[in-house]
Amino acid sequence: AENEPSWETPCTKLLVYVSTPGCDGFPSLDSSESYKLSVSKGSMLLSAETIWGALRGLETFSQLVGRDENGTYYINETEIVDFPRFPHRGLLLDTSRHYLPLKAILETLDVMAYNKFNVFHWHIVDDPSFPYESSTFPELSRQGAFNAMTHVYTASDVRSVIEYARLRGIRVIAEFDTPGHTLSWGPGAPGLLTPCYMGKAPSGVYGPINPIVNSTYQFVTSFFQEVSTVFPDFFLHLGGDEVDFTCWQSNPEIRAFMAETGLGEDYKKLESFYIQRLLDIVSSLGKGYIVWQEVFDNDVKLRPDTIIHVWKENNLQYLNEMANVTRAGYRALLSAPWYLNRISYGQDWIEAYKVEPLNFEGSPEQKALVIGGEACMWGEYVDVTNLTPRLW
Amino acid sequence: HLTVTEPVAILKASEVWGALRGLETFSQLVYEDDYGSFLVNESEINDFPRFAHRGVLLDTSRHYLPLKSILTNLDAMAFNKFNVLHWHIVDDQSFPYQSIYFPELSDKGAYSSNLIYTPTDVRLVIEYARLRGIRVIPEFDTPGHTQSWGKGQKDLLTPCYNGKQPTGSFGPVNPVWNTTYDFMTKFFKEISSVFPDEFIHLGGDEVDFSCWKSNPEVKEFMKKQGFGIDYAKLESYYVQNILDIVSSYNKGQMVWQEVFDHKAQLKPNTVVQVWMANNYARELSRVTGAGFTALLSAPWYLDYIRSEEQKKLVIGGEACLWGEFVDATNLTPRLWPRASAVGERLWSSSNVTNLQDAYKRLTNHRCRML
């Protein structure tokens, strides 16, 4: 009849069609996430190339469903063709400055799925603590975790995170940041870190990983061999940020090495020396890598498929960095304006929203090298008591 | 006074409120060793607060706060020896207080029918607070900050005009109608009996005069009263009437600083709450210089106040957690443990200022509160 509300036959089924099977696989940087959603009288159809696209479409579908005053669920006629602008849409959690219980990580993965994030960047260890239980080097967490019984991620915990993420179409990219940010590695791996010197005597304090001893590279090889098997994603994040050179400069063996090898006084070259060997090791393990921008800024020789993670924020300077990185032919990830751990009063989501990652001078080919970005929630002032309201 | 020796520890206080503070301290002295045994060191403590009014303000109008949030917060306050909950219960955005005489106020003014505080809820908060030695001072802020009152009480707010036509929007409480004062008389009679504390906070902040200025009746009234174009005088006229009403119920009044700044005639024991960050020290000086007691909510140094007499009139302060961006999902981590710093500043002696020492104690205290 004319004037009756047009409640059609209730739709009870959403048909989901995925053209390329692959429910048992892992999502990757190249995965298609596009989907089509068609809601009309008597039929609802979600179609996608891959299961990952179907997941995105299901999320959208769930957001389209409304409920009226009588409690009836309804959905408007809709035609949607959707796909992401950027393939790498990530979130960083820091479980070293403060341990985050498994539940907090899994909850975060849920909320990431509600927001179509597809990368969980797990900054798992750092200076303050080493919660990652390594099967090859169990002493690392035994000596380096805040508490080796209660503040660690067991192999089973890690597997849970990876699977929970996978079921939501989220890739887990682990970051084992070296050579700086490694104080917590020291207690469980004696001889790994550089002993700092006060004049002629060791001061008792340690610095970044020691780049001049073979044992370092043996350790790194074994360690990353394990990490490469534990984390299925093609990419590993290798860190490389904020390397403080003062400890290296104070160490007489290192100074001797610098002289012998002709590196002189340029410690950036020593950092380069370490990183290049690290990249070779990780490559030989069949993994790709992401590094923080200093690795690029300090002229380390990188493989062309390296992804550079831009994080330094200084009056919109990050846009210049994005231009430089892409001009040099590397793919770029943007985090600089998205350090959500830096709080301010009021509606600060607006500042994050206003960011335009491609707002720099460059050719279309250059701009195509920007593969996405990540919101970062560094943990200096964040633990499970305030993670969720600070992040979302 | 707390003495811990073998074989017995003794806590003495002249009133039960002191005993509560002492019990809190005692609970903090107890620690656990590596084997799980509880220990307390021999101690001799004589303690008392520097300031008598140590408050936390919660705003349940910008966002409704479920009872549980409020009660959890009262627990946290007790851990930090706070003794006043300044309940900014209604404001422009919503009126969650279910009034017995005027049920329409929350019927029409609350965000929704389940986002209200019934008389039972209010009694629960008051009793929960009382058991922790915490006074509950409600704030019914007028004449500004009252948009939500107009939903359930017709002809309370001033109709704004555009020339000769009402615009359909409303401003602050209408100070020229007798019905306004009839309403307030009845309303504050209820508030005075529902809330047992001696004081009621009457607000009086941020009154926007533009609506009054547009209203012909108000303009007429200004002429008759000889206020000229000084609307601060009209605000003071209104406030003085409310102060009289509330006084007649034997309640003391607290007001925001504008009431003092606009030269309303206050009662001698009216407490003025200084909140504006600009020149708060001078404001404190002026308030106490005029002989009124002052409460500080802007950060504080007392060096602008000259005389000891004046300094005594500063009865304390309050940490404020306004609710524009706060609800049950983020209240606790936003308020604590930062409010603990305020708590210490208000309880401890003025020479307890060492930051490193405070840091150590604050980090331990935070873990204790978790």
CSV table of C-alpha atoms in Angstrom, one decimal, chain A residues 1-161:
chain,number,residue,atom,x,y,z
A,1,ALA,CA,0.0,0.0,0.0
A,2,GLU,CA,1.1,3.6,-0.7
A,3,ASN,CA,1.4,5.1,2.8
A,4,GLU,CA,2.8,2.1,4.7
A,5,PRO,CA,6.4,2.1,5.8
A,6,SER,CA,8.3,0.0,3.2
A,7,TRP,CA,9.5,-2.8,5.4
A,8,GLU,CA,10.3,-5.4,2.9
A,9,THR,CA,10.6,-9.2,3.6
A,10,PRO,CA,13.0,-9.4,6.4
A,11,CYS,CA,16.5,-10.1,5.1
A,12,THR,CA,18.0,-12.9,7.1
A,13,LYS,CA,21.0,-13.8,5.0
A,14,LEU,CA,24.0,-12.0,3.9
A,15,LEU,CA,25.6,-13.9,1.0
A,16,VAL,CA,29.4,-13.7,1.1
A,17,TYR,CA,31.3,-14.6,-2.1
A,18,VAL,CA,35.1,-14.7,-2.1
A,19,SER,CA,36.7,-15.3,-5.5
A,20,THR,CA,40.1,-16.4,-4.4
A,21,PRO,CA,40.1,-19.0,-1.6
A,22,GLY,CA,42.6,-18.7,1.2
A,23,CYS,CA,41.1,-18.8,4.7
A,24,ASP,CA,44.1,-20.6,6.0
A,25,GLY,CA,46.7,-18.2,4.8
A,26,PHE,CA,48.1,-15.0,6.2
A,27,PRO,CA,47.4,-11.5,4.9
A,28,SER,CA,50.3,-9.7,3.3
A,29,LEU,CA,51.2,-6.2,2.0
A,30,ASP,CA,49.9,-7.1,-1.4
A,31,SER,CA,46.6,-8.6,-0.3
A,32,SER,CA,43.6,-7.2,-2.0
A,33,GLU,CA,41.1,-5.8,0.6
A,34,SER,CA,38.5,-4.5,-1.8
A,35,TYR,CA,34.9,-5.5,-1.5
A,36,LYS,CA,31.5,-4.8,-2.9
A,37,LEU,CA,28.4,-4.7,-0.8
A,38,SER,CA,24.9,-4.8,-2.4
A,39,VAL,CA,21.8,-4.5,-0.2
A,40,SER,CA,18.5,-4.5,-2.0
A,41,LYS,CA,15.0,-5.8,-1.6
A,42,GLY,CA,15.2,-9.4,-0.6
A,43,SER,CA,19.0,-9.9,-1.2
A,44,MET,CA,22.2,-8.9,0.5
A,45,LEU,CA,25.4,-9.7,-1.2
A,46,LEU,CA,29.0,-9.2,-0.1
A,47,SER,CA,31.6,-10.0,-2.7
A,48,ALA,CA,35.4,-9.7,-2.5
A,49,GLU,CA,38.5,-11.0,-4.2
A,50,THR,CA,40.0,-12.3,-1.0
A,51,ILE,CA,38.8,-13.3,2.4
A,52,TRP,CA,40.6,-10.2,3.7
A,53,GLY,CA,38.3,-8.0,1.6
A,54,ALA,CA,35.3,-10.0,2.9
A,55,LEU,CA,36.4,-9.2,6.5
A,56,ARG,CA,36.5,-5.5,5.6
A,57,GLY,CA,33.1,-5.7,4.0
A,58,LEU,CA,31.6,-7.6,7.0
A,59,GLU,CA,32.8,-4.8,9.3
A,60,THR,CA,31.1,-2.2,7.0
A,61,PHE,CA,28.0,-4.3,6.9
A,62,SER,CA,27.9,-4.5,10.7
A,63,GLN,CA,28.1,-0.7,10.9
A,64,LEU,CA,25.2,-0.3,8.4
A,65,VAL,CA,22.8,-2.2,10.6
A,66,GLY,CA,20.6,0.0,12.7
A,67,ARG,CA,18.0,-0.7,15.4
A,68,ASP,CA,14.7,1.2,15.6
A,69,GLU,CA,12.7,2.1,18.8
A,70,ASN,CA,10.9,-1.3,18.7
A,71,GLY,CA,14.2,-3.2,18.7
A,72,THR,CA,13.9,-4.3,15.1
A,73,TYR,CA,17.2,-4.4,13.2
A,74,TYR,CA,17.1,-2.8,9.8
A,75,ILE,CA,19.4,-1.8,6.9
A,76,ASN,CA,19.0,0.7,4.1
A,77,GLU,CA,19.3,-0.2,0.5
A,78,THR,CA,23.0,0.2,-0.3
A,79,GLU,CA,25.5,-0.2,-3.1
A,80,ILE,CA,29.1,0.0,-1.9
A,81,VAL,CA,32.3,-0.4,-3.8
A,82,ASP,CA,35.2,0.0,-1.3
A,83,PHE,CA,38.9,-0.5,-1.2
A,84,PRO,CA,41.7,1.1,0.9
A,85,ARG,CA,43.7,4.0,-0.2
A,86,PHE,CA,46.8,2.7,1.5
A,87,PRO,CA,47.7,-1.0,1.9
A,88,HIS,CA,49.6,-0.6,5.2
A,89,ARG,CA,47.4,0.8,7.9
A,90,GLY,CA,49.1,0.0,11.2
A,91,LEU,CA,49.1,0.5,14.9
A,92,LEU,CA,52.2,0.3,17.2
A,93,LEU,CA,52.0,-1.0,20.7
A,94,ASP,CA,55.1,-0.8,23.0
A,95,THR,CA,55.2,-3.7,25.4
A,96,SER,CA,58.7,-2.9,26.8
A,97,ARG,CA,58.2,0.4,28.6
A,98,HIS,CA,55.2,-1.2,30.2
A,99,TYR,CA,54.1,-4.8,29.9
A,100,LEU,CA,50.7,-5.2,28.4
A,101,PRO,CA,48.7,-8.3,29.4
A,102,LEU,CA,47.6,-10.6,26.5
A,103,LYS,CA,44.0,-9.5,27.0
A,104,ALA,CA,44.9,-5.9,26.4
A,105,ILE,CA,46.6,-6.8,23.1
A,106,LEU,CA,43.8,-9.0,21.9
A,107,GLU,CA,41.2,-6.2,22.8
A,108,THR,CA,43.3,-3.8,20.8
A,109,LEU,CA,43.2,-6.1,17.8
A,110,ASP,CA,39.4,-6.2,18.1
A,111,VAL,CA,39.2,-2.4,18.0
A,112,MET,CA,41.7,-2.3,15.1
A,113,ALA,CA,39.4,-4.6,13.2
A,114,TYR,CA,36.5,-2.2,13.8
A,115,ASN,CA,38.6,0.5,12.3
A,116,LYS,CA,40.0,-1.5,9.3
A,117,PHE,CA,43.6,-1.4,10.6
A,118,ASN,CA,45.5,-4.3,9.1
A,119,VAL,CA,49.0,-4.2,10.7
A,120,PHE,CA,49.9,-4.7,14.3
A,121,HIS,CA,53.4,-3.3,14.7
A,122,TRP,CA,54.6,-5.1,17.9
A,123,HIS,CA,57.4,-3.1,19.4
A,124,ILE,CA,58.0,-6.0,21.8
A,125,VAL,CA,61.3,-5.3,23.5
A,126,ASP,CA,63.4,-2.1,24.2
A,127,ASP,CA,65.7,-0.7,26.9
A,128,PRO,CA,63.4,-1.1,30.0
A,129,SER,CA,62.4,-4.7,29.6
A,130,PHE,CA,62.6,-7.9,27.4
A,131,PRO,CA,59.3,-9.7,27.7
A,132,TYR,CA,59.8,-11.9,24.6
A,133,GLU,CA,60.5,-15.5,25.7
A,134,SER,CA,63.1,-16.8,23.2
A,135,SER,CA,63.4,-20.5,22.8
A,136,THR,CA,67.0,-20.1,21.5
A,137,PHE,CA,68.0,-17.7,24.2
A,138,PRO,CA,65.8,-18.2,27.3
A,139,GLU,CA,68.1,-16.1,29.5
A,140,LEU,CA,67.1,-12.9,27.5
A,141,SER,CA,63.6,-12.8,29.2
A,142,ARG,CA,64.7,-14.6,32.3
A,143,GLN,CA,67.1,-11.7,33.0
A,144,GLY,CA,65.5,-9.0,31.0
A,145,ALA,CA,61.8,-9.1,31.7
A,146,PHE,CA,60.3,-6.9,34.4
A,147,ASN,CA,59.3,-10.3,36.0
A,148,ALA,CA,60.2,-13.5,34.2
A,149,MET,CA,57.1,-15.3,35.5
A,150,THR,CA,54.4,-12.7,35.1
A,151,HIS,CA,55.6,-10.1,32.6
A,152,VAL,CA,56.6,-12.3,29.6
A,153,TYR,CA,55.1,-13.4,26.3
A,154,THR,CA,55.5,-17.1,26.0
A,155,ALA,CA,55.6,-18.9,22.6
A,156,SER,CA,52.0,-19.8,23.1
A,157,ASP,CA,51.1,-16.1,23.9
A,158,VAL,CA,52.8,-15.0,20.7
A,159,ARG,CA,51.0,-17.7,18.7
A,160,SER,CA,47.7,-16.5,20.2
A,161,VAL,CA,48.3,-12.9,19.1
